[in-house]
mmCIF file of N, CA and C in Angstrom:
data_model
loop_
_atom_site.group_PDB
_atom_site.id
_atom_site.type_symbol
_atom_site.label_atom_id
_atom_site.label_comp_id
_atom_site.label_asym_id
_atom_site.label_seq_id
_atom_site.Cartn_x
_atom_site.Cartn_y
_atom_site.Cartn_z
ATOM 1 N N MET A 24 24.955 19.379 -14.967
ATOM 2 C CA MET A 24 24.261 21.008 -14.489
ATOM 3 C C MET A 24 24.203 20.530 -13.092
ATOM 4 N N CYS A 25 24.677 21.444 -11.738
ATOM 5 C CA CYS A 25 24.840 20.779 -10.240
ATOM 6 C C CYS A 25 23.817 21.381 -9.445
ATOM 7 N N GLN A 26 22.815 21.610 -8.591
ATOM 8 C CA GLN A 26 22.456 22.166 -6.868
ATOM 9 C C GLN A 26 23.333 21.957 -6.055
ATOM 10 N N GLU A 27 23.424 23.742 -5.325
ATOM 11 C CA GLU A 27 24.184 23.130 -4.254
ATOM 12 C C GLU A 27 23.594 23.108 -3.454
ATOM 13 N N ARG A 28 22.389 23.715 -3.409
ATOM 14 C CA ARG A 28 20.839 23.275 -2.253
ATOM 15 C C ARG A 28 19.258 23.678 -2.614
ATOM 16 N N GLY A 29 18.451 22.986 -1.735
ATOM 17 C CA GLY A 29 17.298 23.390 -1.833
ATOM 18 C C GLY A 29 16.353 22.843 -1.102
ATOM 19 N N ALA A 30 15.099 23.273 -1.383
ATOM 20 C CA ALA A 30 14.239 22.753 -0.141
ATOM 21 C C ALA A 30 13.083 22.174 -0.380
ATOM 22 N N VAL A 31 12.120 21.140 0.127
ATOM 23 C CA VAL A 31 11.445 20.379 -1.181
ATOM 24 C C VAL A 31 9.929 20.823 0.564
ATOM 25 N N ALA A 32 8.556 20.647 -0.396
ATOM 26 C CA ALA A 32 7.493 20.655 0.869
ATOM 27 C C ALA A 32 6.767 19.962 -0.056
ATOM 28 N N VAL A 33 6.025 19.141 0.973
ATOM 29 C CA VAL A 33 5.075 18.255 0.517
ATOM 30 C C VAL A 33 3.673 18.778 0.906
ATOM 31 N N SER A 34 2.530 18.831 0.266
ATOM 32 C CA SER A 34 1.161 19.118 1.226
ATOM 33 C C SER A 34 0.066 18.468 0.362
ATOM 34 N N TYR A 35 -0.448 19.310 1.020
ATOM 35 C CA TYR A 35 -1.836 17.995 0.602
ATOM 36 C C TYR A 35 -3.353 19.521 0.741
ATOM 37 N N GLY A 36 -4.294 19.286 -0.196
ATOM 38 C CA GLY A 36 -5.487 20.533 -0.173
ATOM 39 C C GLY A 36 -5.021 21.761 0.637
ATOM 40 N N GLY A 37 -3.631 22.246 -0.007
ATOM 41 C CA GLY A 37 -2.529 23.568 0.482
ATOM 42 C C GLY A 37 -2.104 23.776 2.243
ATOM 43 N N ALA A 38 -2.417 23.040 1.990
ATOM 44 C CA ALA A 38 -1.458 23.006 4.238
ATOM 45 C C ALA A 38 -0.457 21.512 4.160
ATOM 46 N N VAL A 39 1.119 22.028 4.181
ATOM 47 C CA VAL A 39 2.203 21.600 4.637
ATOM 48 C C VAL A 39 1.913 20.252 5.467
ATOM 49 N N LEU A 40 2.287 19.414 4.800
ATOM 50 C CA LEU A 40 2.709 18.194 5.628
ATOM 51 C C LEU A 40 3.497 17.637 6.389
ATOM 52 N N ALA A 41 5.077 17.887 5.262
ATOM 53 C CA ALA A 41 6.146 18.297 5.697
ATOM 54 C C ALA A 41 7.537 18.981 4.454
ATOM 55 N N TRP A 42 8.353 18.556 5.281
ATOM 56 C CA TRP A 42 10.047 19.704 4.590
ATOM 57 C C TRP A 42 10.713 18.580 4.575
ATOM 58 N N GLY A 43 11.514 19.601 3.495
ATOM 59 C CA GLY A 43 12.778 18.729 3.630
ATOM 60 C C GLY A 43 13.883 19.656 3.111
ATOM 61 N N HIS A 44 14.868 19.891 3.365
ATOM 62 C CA HIS A 44 16.311 19.733 1.976
ATOM 63 C C HIS A 44 16.264 18.674 1.025
ATOM 64 N N VAL A 45 17.181 19.427 -0.131
ATOM 65 C CA VAL A 45 17.477 18.726 -1.486
ATOM 66 C C VAL A 45 18.581 18.724 -0.843
ATOM 67 N N PRO A 46 19.658 17.499 -1.380
ATOM 68 C CA PRO A 46 21.174 17.851 -1.247
ATOM 69 C C PRO A 46 21.682 17.667 -2.457
ATOM 70 N N ARG A 47 23.016 18.015 -2.534
ATOM 71 C CA ARG A 47 23.492 18.840 -3.068
ATOM 72 C C ARG A 47 23.328 17.263 -5.121
ATOM 73 N N PHE A 48 23.545 17.805 -5.562
ATOM 74 C CA PHE A 48 23.177 16.872 -6.922
ATOM 75 C C PHE A 48 23.907 17.483 -7.911
ATOM 76 N N CYS A 49 24.551 17.044 -9.292
ATOM 77 C CA CYS A 49 25.085 17.343 -10.199
ATOM 78 C C CYS A 49 23.788 16.383 -11.023
ATOM 79 N N VAL A 50 23.576 17.078 -12.773
ATOM 80 C CA VAL A 50 22.862 16.317 -13.907
ATOM 81 C C VAL A 50 23.606 16.574 -15.244
ATOM 82 N N PRO A 51 23.856 15.369 -15.779
ATOM 83 C CA PRO A 51 24.573 15.946 -17.030
ATOM 84 C C PRO A 51 23.461 16.276 -17.725
ATOM 85 N N ALA A 52 23.661 17.821 -19.098
ATOM 86 C CA ALA A 52 23.597 17.789 -20.087
ATOM 87 C C ALA A 52 22.542 16.132 -20.608
ATOM 88 N N HIS A 53 21.217 17.817 -20.772
ATOM 89 C CA HIS A 53 20.390 16.695 -21.746
ATOM 90 C C HIS A 53 19.980 14.773 -20.756
ATOM 91 N N GLU A 54 19.798 15.370 -19.539
ATOM 92 C CA GLU A 54 19.881 13.436 -19.328
ATOM 93 C C GLU A 54 18.347 13.792 -17.867
ATOM 94 N N GLY A 55 18.376 12.807 -17.157
ATOM 95 C CA GLY A 55 17.900 12.873 -15.672
ATOM 96 C C GLY A 55 18.520 12.359 -14.669
ATOM 97 N N LYS A 56 18.077 12.277 -13.692
ATOM 98 C CA LYS A 56 18.710 11.993 -12.465
ATOM 99 C C LYS A 56 17.239 11.535 -11.367
ATOM 100 N N GLU A 57 17.407 10.460 -10.599
ATOM 101 C CA GLU A 57 16.794 10.242 -9.702
ATOM 102 C C GLU A 57 17.033 10.900 -8.213
ATOM 103 N N VAL A 58 16.676 11.801 -7.743
ATOM 104 C CA VAL A 58 17.666 12.010 -6.527
ATOM 105 C C VAL A 58 16.880 11.625 -4.933
ATOM 106 N N ARG A 59 17.207 11.478 -4.054
ATOM 107 C CA ARG A 59 16.117 11.036 -2.984
ATOM 108 C C ARG A 59 16.204 12.329 -1.764
ATOM 109 N N VAL A 60 15.112 12.209 -1.420
ATOM 110 C CA VAL A 60 14.808 13.434 -0.288
ATOM 111 C C VAL A 60 13.973 12.986 0.419
ATOM 112 N N VAL A 61 14.366 13.396 1.447
ATOM 113 C CA VAL A 61 13.554 12.965 2.821
ATOM 114 C C VAL A 61 12.896 14.105 3.235
ATOM 115 N N ALA A 62 11.238 13.849 4.111
ATOM 116 C CA ALA A 62 10.640 15.293 3.863
ATOM 117 C C ALA A 62 10.097 14.716 5.587
ATOM 118 N N HIS A 63 10.077 15.724 6.437
ATOM 119 C CA HIS A 63 9.711 15.242 7.978
ATOM 120 C C HIS A 63 9.053 15.993 8.749
ATOM 121 N N GLY A 64 7.085 15.524 8.611
ATOM 122 C CA GLY A 64 6.201 16.550 9.525
ATOM 123 C C GLY A 64 6.548 16.470 10.784
ATOM 124 N N GLY A 65 5.645 17.832 11.114
ATOM 125 C CA GLY A 65 5.250 17.012 13.020
ATOM 126 C C GLY A 65 4.638 18.197 13.218
ATOM 127 N N GLY A 66 3.308 17.417 14.898
ATOM 128 C CA GLY A 66 2.407 18.725 14.431
ATOM 129 C C GLY A 66 1.583 19.571 14.288
ATOM 130 N N VAL A 67 1.741 18.725 12.908
ATOM 131 C CA VAL A 67 0.592 19.229 11.905
ATOM 132 C C VAL A 67 -1.304 18.945 12.168
ATOM 133 N N ALA A 68 -1.858 20.376 11.485
ATOM 134 C CA ALA A 68 -2.671 20.658 12.175
ATOM 135 C C ALA A 68 -4.154 19.937 11.171
ATOM 136 N N LEU A 69 -4.786 19.253 10.821
ATOM 137 C CA LEU A 69 -5.842 19.753 9.463
ATOM 138 C C LEU A 69 -6.547 20.227 9.635
ATOM 139 N N SER A 70 -7.234 20.964 9.329
ATOM 140 C CA SER A 70 -8.722 20.866 9.257
ATOM 141 C C SER A 70 -9.853 19.687 9.227
ATOM 142 N N ASP A 71 -11.121 19.727 10.327
ATOM 143 C CA ASP A 71 -12.096 18.374 9.848
ATOM 144 C C ASP A 71 -12.130 18.152 8.730
ATOM 145 N N GLU A 72 -12.229 18.989 8.030
ATOM 146 C CA GLU A 72 -12.873 19.513 6.691
ATOM 147 C C GLU A 72 -12.077 18.648 6.102
ATOM 148 N N LEU A 73 -11.115 19.138 5.707
ATOM 149 C CA LEU A 73 -9.853 18.605 5.190
ATOM 150 C C LEU A 73 -9.542 16.972 5.658
ATOM 151 N N ARG A 74 -8.891 17.097 6.676
ATOM 152 C CA ARG A 74 -9.194 15.695 7.037
ATOM 153 C C ARG A 74 -9.912 14.542 7.032
ATOM 154 N N ASP A 75 -11.670 14.834 6.542
ATOM 155 C CA ASP A 75 -12.448 13.761 6.275
ATOM 156 C C ASP A 75 -12.174 13.675 5.370
ATOM 157 N N ARG A 76 -11.613 14.675 3.700
ATOM 158 C CA ARG A 76 -11.346 14.262 2.823
ATOM 159 C C ARG A 76 -10.495 13.722 2.181
ATOM 160 N N MET A 77 -9.256 13.300 3.067
ATOM 161 C CA MET A 77 -8.281 12.629 2.592
ATOM 162 C C MET A 77 -8.289 11.400 3.148
ATOM 163 N N ALA A 78 -9.352 11.284 4.271
ATOM 164 C CA ALA A 78 -9.657 10.205 4.354
ATOM 165 C C ALA A 78 -10.512 9.251 3.890
ATOM 166 N N SER A 79 -11.395 10.038 3.419
ATOM 167 C CA SER A 79 -12.343 9.389 2.233
ATOM 168 C C SER A 79 -11.498 9.242 0.675
ATOM 169 N N GLU A 80 -10.685 10.131 0.217
ATOM 170 C CA GLU A 80 -9.757 9.917 -0.656
ATOM 171 C C GLU A 80 -8.524 8.565 -0.647
ATOM 172 N N ARG A 81 -8.440 8.619 0.917
ATOM 173 C CA ARG A 81 -7.573 7.484 1.082
ATOM 174 C C ARG A 81 -8.505 5.969 0.778
ATOM 175 N N LEU A 82 -9.600 6.159 1.155
ATOM 176 C CA LEU A 82 -9.865 4.925 1.004
ATOM 177 C C LEU A 82 -10.499 4.633 -0.280
ATOM 178 N N SER A 83 -10.894 5.198 -1.283
ATOM 179 C CA SER A 83 -10.794 5.018 -2.583
ATOM 180 C C SER A 83 -9.370 5.202 -3.269
ATOM 181 N N GLN A 84 -8.013 4.905 -2.961
ATOM 182 C CA GLN A 84 -7.225 5.022 -3.447
ATOM 183 C C GLN A 84 -6.654 6.724 -4.211
ATOM 184 N N ALA A 85 -7.052 8.058 -3.361
ATOM 185 C CA ALA A 85 -7.596 8.849 -4.933
ATOM 186 C C ALA A 85 -6.821 10.003 -4.570
ATOM 187 N N ALA A 86 -6.450 9.749 -3.021
ATOM 188 C CA ALA A 86 -5.269 10.503 -2.237
ATOM 189 C C ALA A 86 -4.628 10.862 -2.946
ATOM 190 N N GLU A 87 -4.156 12.404 -3.260
ATOM 191 C CA GLU A 87 -2.835 12.718 -4.424
ATOM 192 C C GLU A 87 -2.217 13.834 -2.841
ATOM 193 N N LEU A 88 -0.678 13.748 -2.904
ATOM 194 C CA LEU A 88 -0.165 14.741 -2.522
ATOM 195 C C LEU A 88 0.741 15.382 -3.633
ATOM 196 N N ASP A 89 1.609 17.251 -2.922
ATOM 197 C CA ASP A 89 1.576 17.877 -4.180
ATOM 198 C C ASP A 89 3.198 17.999 -3.131
ATOM 199 N N VAL A 90 4.051 17.963 -4.359
ATOM 200 C CA VAL A 90 5.163 18.137 -4.047
ATOM 201 C C VAL A 90 6.059 19.056 -4.259
ATOM 202 N N ASP A 91 6.403 20.195 -3.880
ATOM 203 C CA ASP A 91 7.135 21.499 -4.788
ATOM 204 C C ASP A 91 8.687 21.859 -4.733
ATOM 205 N N ILE A 92 9.978 21.528 -5.015
ATOM 206 C CA ILE A 92 11.221 21.741 -4.607
ATOM 207 C C ILE A 92 11.336 23.011 -4.767
ATOM 208 N N VAL A 93 12.025 24.406 -4.449
ATOM 209 C CA VAL A 93 12.969 25.483 -4.494
ATOM 210 C C VAL A 93 14.153 24.321 -4.920
ATOM 211 N N LEU A 94 15.366 24.913 -6.026
ATOM 212 C CA LEU A 94 16.052 24.898 -6.214
ATOM 213 C C LEU A 94 17.607 26.481 -6.190
ATOM 214 N N ASP A 95 17.834 26.660 -5.164
ATOM 215 C CA ASP A 95 18.297 27.648 -4.753
ATOM 216 C C ASP A 95 18.667 28.764 -6.029
ATOM 217 N N ARG A 96 20.108 27.273 -6.432
ATOM 218 C CA ARG A 96 21.228 28.394 -7.444
ATOM 219 C C ARG A 96 20.125 28.627 -8.705
ATOM 220 N N ARG A 97 19.429 28.294 -9.107
ATOM 221 C CA ARG A 97 18.596 29.371 -10.336
ATOM 222 C C ARG A 97 17.008 29.550 -10.091
ATOM 223 N N ARG A 98 16.926 29.021 -8.318
ATOM 224 C CA ARG A 98 15.588 29.894 -8.236
ATOM 225 C C ARG A 98 14.772 29.165 -8.912
ATOM 226 N N ARG A 99 14.267 28.100 -9.671
ATOM 227 C CA ARG A 99 13.665 26.849 -10.446
ATOM 228 C C ARG A 99 12.678 26.107 -9.577
ATOM 229 N N LEU A 100 11.347 26.256 -9.414
ATOM 230 C CA LEU A 100 11.070 25.586 -9.432
ATOM 231 C C LEU A 100 10.097 24.989 -9.504
ATOM 232 N N LEU A 101 9.976 22.520 -9.481
ATOM 233 C CA LEU A 101 9.622 21.458 -9.413
ATOM 234 C C LEU A 101 8.592 21.494 -8.683
ATOM 235 N N SER A 102 7.506 21.247 -9.512
ATOM 236 C CA SER A 102 5.883 20.746 -8.885
ATOM 237 C C SER A 102 5.554 19.940 -9.625
ATOM 238 N N CYS A 103 5.236 18.769 -8.014
ATOM 239 C CA CYS A 103 4.841 17.612 -9.101
ATOM 240 C C CYS A 103 3.833 16.897 -7.846
ATOM 241 N N ARG A 104 2.824 16.634 -8.264
ATOM 242 C CA ARG A 104 1.611 15.220 -7.684
ATOM 243 C C ARG A 104 1.490 14.033 -7.557
ATOM 244 N N VAL A 105 1.788 12.840 -6.312
ATOM 245 C CA VAL A 105 1.650 12.202 -6.243
ATOM 246 C C VAL A 105 1.024 11.610 -4.904
ATOM 247 N N LYS A 106 0.320 10.034 -6.036
ATOM 248 C CA LYS A 106 -0.589 9.625 -5.827
ATOM 249 C C LYS A 106 0.103 8.945 -4.252
ATOM 250 N N LEU A 107 -0.681 9.100 -3.010
ATOM 251 C CA LEU A 107 -0.346 8.496 -1.578
ATOM 252 C C LEU A 107 0.143 7.344 -1.250
ATOM 253 N N ASP A 108 -2.187 6.847 -2.040
ATOM 254 C CA ASP A 108 -1.629 4.753 -1.537
ATOM 255 C C ASP A 108 -1.182 4.137 -3.042
ATOM 256 N N GLN A 109 -0.710 4.965 -3.898
ATOM 257 C CA GLN A 109 -0.207 4.018 -4.696
ATOM 258 C C GLN A 109 0.878 4.315 -5.167
ATOM 259 N N PRO A 110 2.167 4.027 -5.393
ATOM 260 C CA PRO A 110 3.355 4.026 -5.177
ATOM 261 C C PRO A 110 3.370 4.154 -6.788
ATOM 262 N N SER A 111 4.289 4.282 -7.483
ATOM 263 C CA SER A 111 4.464 4.452 -8.435
ATOM 264 C C SER A 111 5.814 3.988 -8.872
ATOM 265 N N PRO A 112 5.753 2.818 -9.845
ATOM 266 C CA PRO A 112 7.337 2.343 -10.350
ATOM 267 C C PRO A 112 8.651 3.208 -10.641
ATOM 268 N N GLN A 113 7.801 3.873 -11.389
ATOM 269 C CA GLN A 113 8.168 5.112 -12.704
ATOM 270 C C GLN A 113 8.169 6.754 -12.161
ATOM 271 N N PRO A 114 9.430 7.281 -11.324
ATOM 272 C CA PRO A 114 9.275 8.945 -11.805
ATOM 273 C C PRO A 114 8.007 9.230 -11.178
ATOM 274 N N SER A 115 7.316 10.579 -10.627
ATOM 275 C CA SER A 115 6.590 11.122 -10.949
ATOM 276 C C SER A 115 6.730 12.218 -11.991
ATOM 277 N N PRO A 116 6.203 12.876 -13.079
ATOM 278 C CA PRO A 116 6.342 13.431 -13.703
ATOM 279 C C PRO A 116 6.597 15.462 -13.182
ATOM 280 N N CYS A 117 7.185 15.966 -13.258
ATOM 281 C CA CYS A 117 6.906 17.796 -12.847
ATOM 282 C C CYS A 117 6.896 18.375 -13.809
ATOM 283 N N LYS A 118 6.024 19.517 -12.799
ATOM 284 C CA LYS A 118 6.515 20.986 -14.019
ATOM 285 C C LYS A 118 7.663 21.651 -13.126
ATOM 286 N N VAL A 119 7.845 22.309 -14.513
ATOM 287 C CA VAL A 119 9.842 22.934 -14.014
ATOM 288 C C VAL A 119 9.231 24.439 -14.741
ATOM 289 N N PHE A 120 9.420 25.566 -13.443
ATOM 290 C CA PHE A 120 8.993 26.864 -13.445
ATOM 291 C C PHE A 120 10.535 27.613 -13.446
ATOM 292 N N SER A 121 11.238 28.390 -14.134
ATOM 293 C CA SER A 121 12.113 28.667 -13.573
ATOM 294 C C SER A 121 11.281 30.199 -13.441
#
């Protein structure tokens, strides 16, 4: 299966922090593939409440970001949750919605 393009959004508490494009990729049937995506953010304004919550969660290394990816060809949504300050050596499991 090949995907021609897609979009990614990274958010915290419902506020989008960064966005980007998913490059073209192909995955053989019944296999997985790691695809690197770069998301950029700038000029993002968080409410005081959300900023304070993130700061508190980061102190305890509990802050999580939502990563949502829309793949255009089949209109699939992949939704992942990742720890902000605890990078995992393994890819994060994602939910797939078609």
